[in-house]
């Protein structure tokens, strides 16, 4: 456990208030602990992030300090995208390890009347909470200096202190999702063009106390009130199997797919992810409880899975919504469950099985009526068990049907631990894989029997 001795404690998770010229600035703090996080960053007292806000087109710059090269670029602060995991450096901006934070400036492009400034962060430990001071300026004062370094009081060079934020708590363990919403009791924080975030580390017991900032929103006066339980536009989070799994579908870049994703894809995902988990168990293994499905506008190809992230190409899916689109996602969900990372010194899983098992589940369990893995007479000559995808799926279905209905489960267990050995085919069926291949091809070449009277 990390301690905050050297920096002192901040507020409890409640409301801060202090007087300023316009009215009373309040800082509402939201916290979801590690057991109750939401990929939509939903909080009880703070609005969820929204993609459409004044910060979306702002120019962020580092006034003082250094970006940690393990983290995201500044664009992560206003790109409208949220992390899917609790420790996802590439989706968060944070200052360099071993430093006491730094200063960030947001140039909104013009003077606007600001209603709220909302900041969001996520990390399982001390990089989750937020500690910073927020200054603002319209840039009109003669003394205005756009880049006050550490050691310079911004209030002396044309900046106005709006709020001090500290989301740490004495009463709860650090870690989880945090949100701070800065607003004025009169409805307006003031008319400003520039915002300055003077960020401090959350602890100094080690070098890892710089906050993982996920997103910053600036809400103008007159903007529709954001709901505290509204998801960002284009993002929906599915609670699956009575809350056991949480799956995010993101169509932020591809609004043309939103209706299909909501009405047609989501029900398939909710039904089939638990089924796939049940099909591919192994001792001591627990399938991911959270993962994301993101559709990308400028992506080539069809789809791919990286760890707990599925990505789909807008161009392909838009053309196949009435055809193979949902099945393609079922295939990728199998990859999420597989997690064939093996063990050090273990056997690398054969690619034909890595892809053949997802296609087996897709074509023979999810949509057998489509006959998508059938092999034509023309393709018979080139068919081999290790042809991957549909061809390997057809082979697996033959062996499962004739020899061992639990074959996929048993082979999956070896693949997951890096202990796969082709001798398993002889053990399970009494025949080598080459003998099974010949038998399968011979069976494929047989014409189906026609019963008299049909």
Coordinates of C-alpha atoms in Angstrom, one line a residue:
X1 CA 0.0 0.0 0.0
X2 CA 1.2 3.5 -0.9
X3 CA 1.1 6.3 1.7
X4 CA 0.6 10.0 1.3
X5 CA 2.7 11.1 4.2
X6 CA 5.0 13.4 2.3
X7 CA 2.3 15.4 0.6
X8 CA -0.4 15.5 3.2
X9 CA -4.1 14.5 2.7
X10 CA -6.6 16.2 0.6
X11 CA -10.4 16.1 0.7
X12 CA -12.7 13.3 1.3
X13 CA -14.9 12.3 -1.6
X14 CA -17.4 15.1 -1.2
X15 CA -17.9 18.7 -2.4
X16 CA -15.3 21.5 -2.0
X17 CA -16.4 25.1 -2.0
X18 CA -14.7 28.4 -1.8
X19 CA -15.5 32.0 -2.7
X20 CA -14.4 33.8 -5.8
X21 CA -15.5 37.0 -7.4
X22 CA -18.3 35.6 -9.5
X23 CA -19.9 33.3 -7.0
X24 CA -19.0 30.0 -5.3
X25 CA -16.8 27.5 -7.2
X26 CA -17.5 23.9 -6.3
X27 CA -15.4 20.9 -7.0
X28 CA -17.5 17.8 -7.2
X29 CA -15.4 14.6 -6.9
X30 CA -16.4 11.2 -8.1
X31 CA -14.6 7.9 -7.4
X32 CA -15.2 4.3 -8.5
X33 CA -13.0 1.9 -6.6
X34 CA -11.2 -0.9 -8.4
X35 CA -14.2 -3.3 -8.0
X36 CA -16.8 -0.9 -9.3
X37 CA -15.2 0.8 -12.4
X38 CA -17.0 1.4 -15.6
X39 CA -15.5 1.8 -19.0
X40 CA -17.9 4.7 -19.6
X41 CA -16.6 6.5 -16.5
X42 CA -20.0 6.8 -14.9
X43 CA -20.1 8.5 -11.5
X44 CA -22.8 9.4 -9.0
X45 CA -22.1 13.1 -8.6
X46 CA -20.0 13.9 -11.7
X47 CA -21.1 13.8 -15.4
X48 CA -19.5 11.1 -17.6
X49 CA -17.1 12.3 -20.3
X50 CA -18.7 13.5 -23.5
X51 CA -16.9 13.6 -26.9
X52 CA -18.6 16.9 -28.0
X53 CA -17.1 19.6 -25.7
X54 CA -15.0 22.7 -26.1
X55 CA -11.8 20.9 -25.2
X56 CA -12.2 18.6 -28.2
X57 CA -10.6 21.2 -30.5
X58 CA -8.3 22.8 -28.0
X59 CA -4.6 22.8 -28.4
X60 CA -2.9 21.2 -25.3
X61 CA 0.8 21.9 -24.6
X62 CA 3.3 21.2 -21.9
X63 CA 4.3 24.4 -20.1
X64 CA 6.6 22.7 -17.7
X65 CA 7.6 19.1 -17.0
X66 CA 8.1 16.1 -19.3
X67 CA 5.7 13.5 -20.8
X68 CA 6.4 10.0 -19.7
X69 CA 7.4 8.1 -22.9
X70 CA 5.4 5.1 -21.7
X71 CA 2.2 7.0 -21.8
X72 CA 0.1 8.6 -24.5
X73 CA 0.6 11.9 -26.3
X74 CA -1.2 15.0 -25.2
X75 CA -4.0 14.2 -27.7
X76 CA -5.2 11.5 -25.3
X77 CA -6.6 14.3 -23.2
X78 CA -9.2 15.4 -25.7
X79 CA -9.6 12.7 -28.3
X80 CA -12.9 11.5 -26.9
X81 CA -11.5 8.0 -26.3
X82 CA -11.4 6.3 -22.9
X83 CA -9.2 3.4 -21.6
X84 CA -10.7 0.0 -21.6
X85 CA -8.4 -1.3 -18.8
X86 CA -7.3 -0.1 -15.4
X87 CA -3.6 0.0 -16.3
X88 CA -3.4 1.2 -19.9
X89 CA -0.5 3.6 -20.2
X90 CA -1.0 4.1 -24.0
X91 CA -4.4 5.5 -23.4
X92 CA -3.5 8.0 -20.7
X93 CA -1.3 11.1 -20.5
X94 CA 1.0 11.4 -17.4
X95 CA 4.2 13.2 -16.5
X96 CA 7.5 11.5 -16.3
X97 CA 8.2 9.0 -13.5
X98 CA 10.3 10.5 -10.7
X99 CA 9.1 14.0 -11.2
X100 CA 6.7 16.2 -9.3
X101 CA 4.1 16.6 -12.1
X102 CA 4.2 19.6 -14.3
X103 CA 2.0 22.2 -16.0
X104 CA -0.4 21.8 -18.9
X105 CA -2.0 24.6 -21.0
X106 CA -5.2 24.2 -23.0
X107 CA -5.8 26.9 -25.7
X108 CA -9.5 26.8 -26.5
X109 CA -9.0 28.9 -29.7
X110 CA -11.2 31.8 -28.6
X111 CA -12.8 33.3 -25.5
X112 CA -15.8 31.2 -24.4
X113 CA -18.1 31.3 -21.4
X114 CA -17.2 28.2 -19.4
X115 CA -19.7 26.3 -17.4
X116 CA -17.7 23.3 -16.2
X117 CA -14.2 21.8 -16.4
X118 CA -14.2 18.1 -15.9
X119 CA -11.1 15.9 -15.5
X120 CA -11.0 12.0 -15.5
X121 CA -8.3 9.5 -14.6
X122 CA -7.9 5.7 -14.1
X123 CA -5.2 3.6 -12.5
X124 CA -5.4 0.7 -10.0
X125 CA -3.1 2.4 -7.5
X126 CA -1.6 5.8 -6.6
X127 CA -1.7 7.1 -10.2
X128 CA -5.4 7.2 -10.1
X129 CA -6.2 10.2 -7.9
X130 CA -5.8 13.8 -9.1
X131 CA -4.0 16.7 -7.5
X132 CA -3.8 20.0 -9.3
X133 CA -4.7 23.7 -9.4
X134 CA -6.7 25.2 -12.2
X135 CA -6.0 28.6 -13.5
X136 CA -7.7 30.5 -16.3
X137 CA -7.2 33.6 -18.5
X138 CA -8.7 35.4 -21.4
X139 CA -5.2 36.5 -22.4
X140 CA -6.1 40.2 -22.4
X141 CA -4.0 41.5 -19.4
X142 CA -0.7 43.2 -20.3
X143 CA 1.0 41.0 -17.7
X144 CA -0.3 37.8 -19.3
X145 CA 2.3 35.1 -19.8
X146 CA 1.1 32.0 -21.6
X147 CA 3.8 29.7 -20.2
X148 CA 4.6 30.3 -16.5
X149 CA 7.1 27.7 -15.4
X150 CA 7.2 26.0 -12.0
X151 CA 8.2 28.5 -9.4
X152 CA 6.2 31.3 -11.1
X153 CA 2.9 32.1 -9.5
X154 CA 0.4 32.2 -12.4
X155 CA -1.7 34.8 -10.6
X156 CA 1.2 37.3 -11.0
X157 CA 1.3 36.9 -14.8
X158 CA -2.3 37.3 -15.9
X159 CA -3.9 34.1 -14.7
X160 CA -6.8 33.6 -12.2
X161 CA -6.9 30.7 -9.8
X162 CA -10.3 28.9 -10.2
X163 CA -10.0 25.8 -8.0
X164 CA -7.7 23.5 -6.1
X165 CA -8.4 19.8 -6.7
X166 CA -7.3 16.9 -4.6
X167 CA -9.3 13.7 -5.0
X168 CA -7.3 11.6 -2.5
X169 CA -9.0 10.2 0.6
X170 CA -7.9 9.1 4.0
X171 CA -10.8 6.6 4.1
X172 CA -10.3 4.6 1.0
X173 CA -7.4 2.8 -0.7
X174 CA -5.9 4.7 -3.7
X175 CA -6.8 3.4 -7.1
X176 CA -9.8 3.2 -9.4
X177 CA -11.4 5.8 -11.5
X178 CA -11.6 9.5 -10.4
X179 CA -13.4 12.5 -11.7
X180 CA -13.4 16.2 -10.7
X181 CA -16.0 18.6 -12.0
X182 CA -15.3 22.3 -11.4
X183 CA -18.3 24.6 -11.7
X184 CA -19.6 27.9 -10.3
X185 CA -22.8 28.4 -8.3
X186 CA -23.9 31.1 -10.7
X187 CA -23.6 28.8 -13.7
X188 CA -20.4 30.3 -15.2
X189 CA -16.8 30.1 -14.2
X190 CA -16.1 33.1 -16.4
X191 CA -15.1 33.9 -20.0
X192 CA -11.7 32.5 -20.8
X193 CA -9.6 31.2 -23.7
X194 CA -6.7 29.6 -21.8
X195 CA -6.7 27.0 -19.0
X196 CA -3.6 26.1 -17.0
X197 CA -3.4 22.8 -15.0
X198 CA -0.7 22.9 -12.4
X199 CA -0.4 19.2 -11.7
X200 CA 1.3 17.6 -8.6
X201 CA 2.1 14.0 -8.0
X202 CA -0.2 12.1 -5.6
X203 CA 2.6 10.6 -3.5
X204 CA 6.4 10.7 -3.3
X205 CA 7.3 7.5 -1.6
X206 CA 8.4 6.3 -5.0
X207 CA 8.6 7.7 -8.5
X208 CA 5.2 6.5 -9.6
X209 CA 2.8 9.1 -8.3
X210 CA 1.9 11.0 -11.5
X211 CA -1.7 10.8 -12.4
X212 CA -3.0 8.8 -15.4
X213 CA -5.2 11.5 -17.0
X214 CA -7.7 9.9 -19.4
X215 CA -9.7 12.8 -20.6
X216 CA -10.4 16.5 -20.0
X217 CA -13.8 18.1 -20.9
X218 CA -14.6 21.8 -21.0
X219 CA -18.4 22.4 -21.1
X220 CA -19.5 25.9 -22.4
X221 CA -22.4 27.8 -20.9
X222 CA -25.5 26.9 -22.8
X223 CA -24.5 23.4 -23.5
X224 CA -27.0 20.7 -22.7
X225 CA -26.6 19.5 -19.1
X226 CA -24.6 16.3 -19.1
X227 CA -26.2 13.3 -17.2
X228 CA -24.1 11.8 -14.4
X229 CA -24.9 8.4 -15.9
X230 CA -24.7 9.1 -19.6
X231 CA -22.1 7.3 -21.7
X232 CA -20.0 9.3 -24.2
X233 CA -21.6 9.4 -27.7
X234 CA -21.0 6.3 -29.7
X235 CA -20.0 4.2 -26.6
X236 CA -22.1 1.6 -25.0
X237 CA -21.2 -0.7 -22.1
X238 CA -22.9 -4.1 -21.9
X239 CA -23.3 -5.8 -18.5
X240 CA -23.1 -9.5 -19.4
X241 CA -24.1 -12.6 -17.4
X242 CA -25.5 -10.8 -14.5
X243 CA -22.6 -8.3 -14.3
X244 CA -19.9 -10.9 -14.5
X245 CA -18.5 -9.4 -17.7
X246 CA -18.4 -5.9 -19.0
X247 CA -18.0 -5.3 -22.7
X248 CA -17.7 -1.9 -24.4
X249 CA -18.7 -1.3 -28.0
X250 CA -17.3 1.9 -29.4
X251 CA -18.6 3.4 -32.6
X252 CA -17.3 6.9 -31.9
X253 CA -15.4 7.0 -35.2
X254 CA -18.1 5.2 -37.2
X255 CA -21.6 6.6 -36.3
X256 CA -23.0 4.8 -39.4
X257 CA -22.5 1.5 -37.4
X258 CA -24.1 2.7 -34.1
X259 CA -27.7 1.5 -34.8
X260 CA -26.5 -1.9 -36.0
X261 CA -24.1 -2.3 -33.1
X262 CA -26.9 -1.5 -30.6
X263 CA -29.8 -3.4 -32.1
X264 CA -28.0 -6.4 -33.7
X265 CA -24.5 -6.8 -32.5
X266 CA -25.0 -6.2 -28.8
X267 CA -27.5 -9.0 -28.3
X268 CA -25.1 -11.5 -30.0
X269 CA -22.2 -10.3 -27.9
X270 CA -24.2 -10.7 -24.6
X271 CA -25.4 -14.2 -25.5
X272 CA -22.2 -15.6 -27.1
X273 CA -19.3 -14.3 -24.9
X274 CA -20.4 -16.5 -21.9
X275 CA -21.0 -19.4 -24.3
X276 CA -17.5 -19.1 -25.7
X277 CA -16.0 -18.9 -22.2
X278 CA -17.8 -22.1 -21.3
X279 CA -16.4 -23.8 -24.4
X280 CA -12.8 -23.0 -23.8
X281 CA -12.0 -23.6 -20.1
X282 CA -8.7 -24.8 -18.6
X283 CA -7.4 -25.4 -15.0
X284 CA -6.7 -22.1 -13.2
X285 CA -7.7 -19.9 -16.1
X286 CA -10.2 -17.1 -15.9
X287 CA -11.4 -15.4 -19.1
X288 CA -11.2 -11.6 -19.4
X289 CA -14.0 -10.0 -17.5
X290 CA -13.7 -6.8 -19.5
X291 CA -12.9 -6.1 -23.2
X292 CA -13.7 -3.6 -25.9
X293 CA -15.0 -3.8 -29.5
X294 CA -13.9 -0.7 -31.4
X295 CA -14.8 0.1 -35.0
X296 CA -12.2 2.3 -36.8
X297 CA -12.8 4.5 -39.7
X298 CA -9.4 4.4 -41.5
X299 CA -8.6 0.8 -40.8
X300 CA -7.8 -1.7 -43.6
X301 CA -8.8 -5.3 -43.6
X302 CA -11.6 -6.9 -41.6
X303 CA -10.9 -7.2 -37.9
X304 CA -8.2 -8.1 -35.4
X305 CA -7.8 -8.8 -31.7
X306 CA -5.0 -7.4 -29.5
X307 CA -5.2 -8.7 -26.0
X308 CA -8.5 -7.4 -24.7
X309 CA -9.2 -5.1 -27.7
X310 CA -11.2 -6.1 -30.8
X311 CA -10.9 -3.7 -33.7
X312 CA -13.1 -3.7 -36.8
X313 CA -12.7 -1.9 -40.1
X314 CA -15.6 0.5 -40.9
X315 CA -15.4 -0.1 -44.7
X316 CA -15.7 -3.9 -44.5
X317 CA -18.4 -4.0 -41.8
X318 CA -20.5 -1.3 -43.5
X319 CA -20.7 -3.6 -46.5
X320 CA -21.4 -6.8 -44.6
X321 CA -24.0 -5.8 -42.0
X322 CA -26.5 -8.2 -43.5
X323 CA -23.9 -10.9 -44.1
X324 CA -20.8 -11.9 -42.1
X325 CA -20.4 -8.9 -39.8
X326 CA -21.7 -10.4 -36.6
X327 CA -20.0 -13.7 -37.2
X328 CA -16.7 -11.9 -37.7
X329 CA -17.0 -10.4 -34.2
X330 CA -17.9 -13.9 -32.8
X331 CA -14.6 -15.1 -34.3
X332 CA -12.7 -12.2 -32.6
X333 CA -14.4 -12.9 -29.2
X334 CA -12.9 -16.4 -29.3
X335 CA -9.5 -14.8 -29.6
X336 CA -10.3 -12.7 -26.5
X337 CA -11.0 -15.9 -24.6
X338 CA -8.1 -17.9 -26.0
X339 CA -5.3 -15.7 -24.6
X340 CA -2.7 -18.2 -25.9
X341 CA 0.3 -16.6 -24.2
X342 CA 1.8 -19.9 -23.1
X343 CA 4.7 -20.2 -20.8
X344 CA 8.4 -19.4 -21.0
X345 CA 10.1 -22.2 -22.9
X346 CA 6.7 -23.7 -24.0
X347 CA 5.5 -24.6 -27.5
X348 CA 4.2 -21.8 -29.7
X349 CA 0.6 -22.5 -30.6
X350 CA 0.2 -23.5 -34.3
X351 CA -1.4 -20.7 -36.3
X352 CA -3.9 -23.0 -38.0
X353 CA -5.4 -23.9 -34.6
X354 CA -5.3 -20.3 -33.3
X355 CA -7.5 -19.3 -36.2
X356 CA -9.2 -22.7 -36.8
X357 CA -10.8 -22.9 -33.4
X358 CA -12.5 -19.4 -33.7
X359 CA -13.8 -20.4 -37.1
X360 CA -15.0 -23.7 -35.8
X361 CA -17.0 -22.0 -33.1
X362 CA -18.3 -19.4 -35.5
X363 CA -19.3 -21.7 -38.4
X364 CA -20.4 -24.8 -36.5
X365 CA -21.8 -23.4 -33.3
X366 CA -22.9 -19.8 -33.9
X367 CA -24.1 -20.0 -37.5
X368 CA -24.1 -23.6 -38.8
X369 CA -27.0 -22.8 -41.0
X370 CA -24.8 -20.6 -43.2
X371 CA -22.5 -23.5 -44.2
X372 CA -19.7 -20.9 -44.3
X373 CA -17.0 -23.6 -43.8
X374 CA -18.2 -26.0 -46.4
X375 CA -15.5 -27.1 -48.9
X376 CA -16.4 -27.3 -52.5
X377 CA -15.3 -30.1 -54.9
X378 CA -13.1 -27.6 -56.5
X379 CA -11.3 -26.8 -53.2
X380 CA -11.0 -30.4 -52.2
X381 CA -7.7 -31.1 -53.9
X382 CA -6.0 -28.3 -52.0
X383 CA -7.6 -28.9 -48.6
X384 CA -5.3 -29.7 -45.7
X385 CA -6.0 -29.8 -41.9
X386 CA -3.6 -26.9 -41.4
X387 CA -5.2 -24.7 -44.1
X388 CA -6.3 -22.4 -41.2
X389 CA -9.6 -20.5 -40.8
X390 CA -12.6 -22.2 -42.5
X391 CA -10.6 -25.2 -43.8
X392 CA -9.2 -26.1 -40.4
X393 CA -12.6 -25.4 -38.9
X394 CA -14.1 -28.1 -41.3
X395 CA -11.4 -30.5 -40.3
X396 CA -11.9 -29.9 -36.5
X397 CA -15.7 -30.4 -36.9
X398 CA -15.1 -33.8 -38.6
X399 CA -12.8 -35.0 -35.8
X400 CA -15.1 -33.7 -33.1
X401 CA -18.2 -35.2 -34.6
X402 CA -16.6 -38.7 -35.3
X403 CA -14.1 -39.1 -32.4
X404 CA -14.3 -36.8 -29.4
X405 CA -16.9 -34.1 -28.6
X406 CA -14.5 -32.6 -26.0
X407 CA -11.6 -32.4 -28.4
X408 CA -11.6 -28.6 -28.7
X409 CA -11.6 -28.1 -25.0
X410 CA -8.7 -30.5 -24.5
X411 CA -6.6 -29.0 -27.3
X412 CA -7.4 -25.5 -26.1
X413 CA -6.0 -26.3 -22.6
X414 CA -2.7 -27.4 -24.1
X415 CA -2.5 -24.4 -26.4
X416 CA -3.2 -22.0 -23.5
X417 CA -0.3 -23.4 -21.3
X418 CA 2.2 -23.7 -24.2
X419 CA 2.2 -27.5 -23.9
X420 CA 0.6 -28.4 -27.2
X421 CA 2.0 -31.6 -28.7
X422 CA 0.6 -33.1 -32.0
X423 CA 0.7 -36.5 -30.2
X424 CA -2.6 -35.4 -28.6
X425 CA -4.4 -36.4 -31.8
X426 CA -3.2 -40.0 -31.5
X427 CA -4.1 -40.0 -27.8
X428 CA -7.7 -38.7 -28.4
X429 CA -8.6 -40.5 -31.6
X430 CA -6.1 -43.4 -32.0
X431 CA -4.8 -41.9 -35.2
X432 CA -2.1 -39.4 -36.1
X433 CA -3.1 -36.0 -37.5
X434 CA -1.9 -37.0 -41.0
X435 CA -4.1 -40.1 -40.9
X436 CA -7.0 -38.0 -39.7
X437 CA -6.3 -35.6 -42.6
X438 CA -6.5 -38.4 -45.2
X439 CA -9.6 -39.8 -43.7
X440 CA -11.3 -36.4 -43.5
X441 CA -10.4 -35.7 -47.2
X442 CA -11.8 -39.0 -48.3
X443 CA -15.0 -38.3 -46.4
X444 CA -15.2 -34.9 -48.1
X445 CA -15.0 -36.5 -51.5
X446 CA -17.9 -38.8 -50.9
X447 CA -21.2 -37.9 -52.4
X448 CA -24.1 -37.8 -49.9
X449 CA -26.3 -40.8 -49.9
X450 CA -29.7 -40.3 -51.5
X451 CA -32.4 -42.3 -49.8
X452 CA -35.0 -44.0 -52.0
X453 CA -38.1 -41.8 -52.5
X454 CA -36.3 -38.5 -51.9

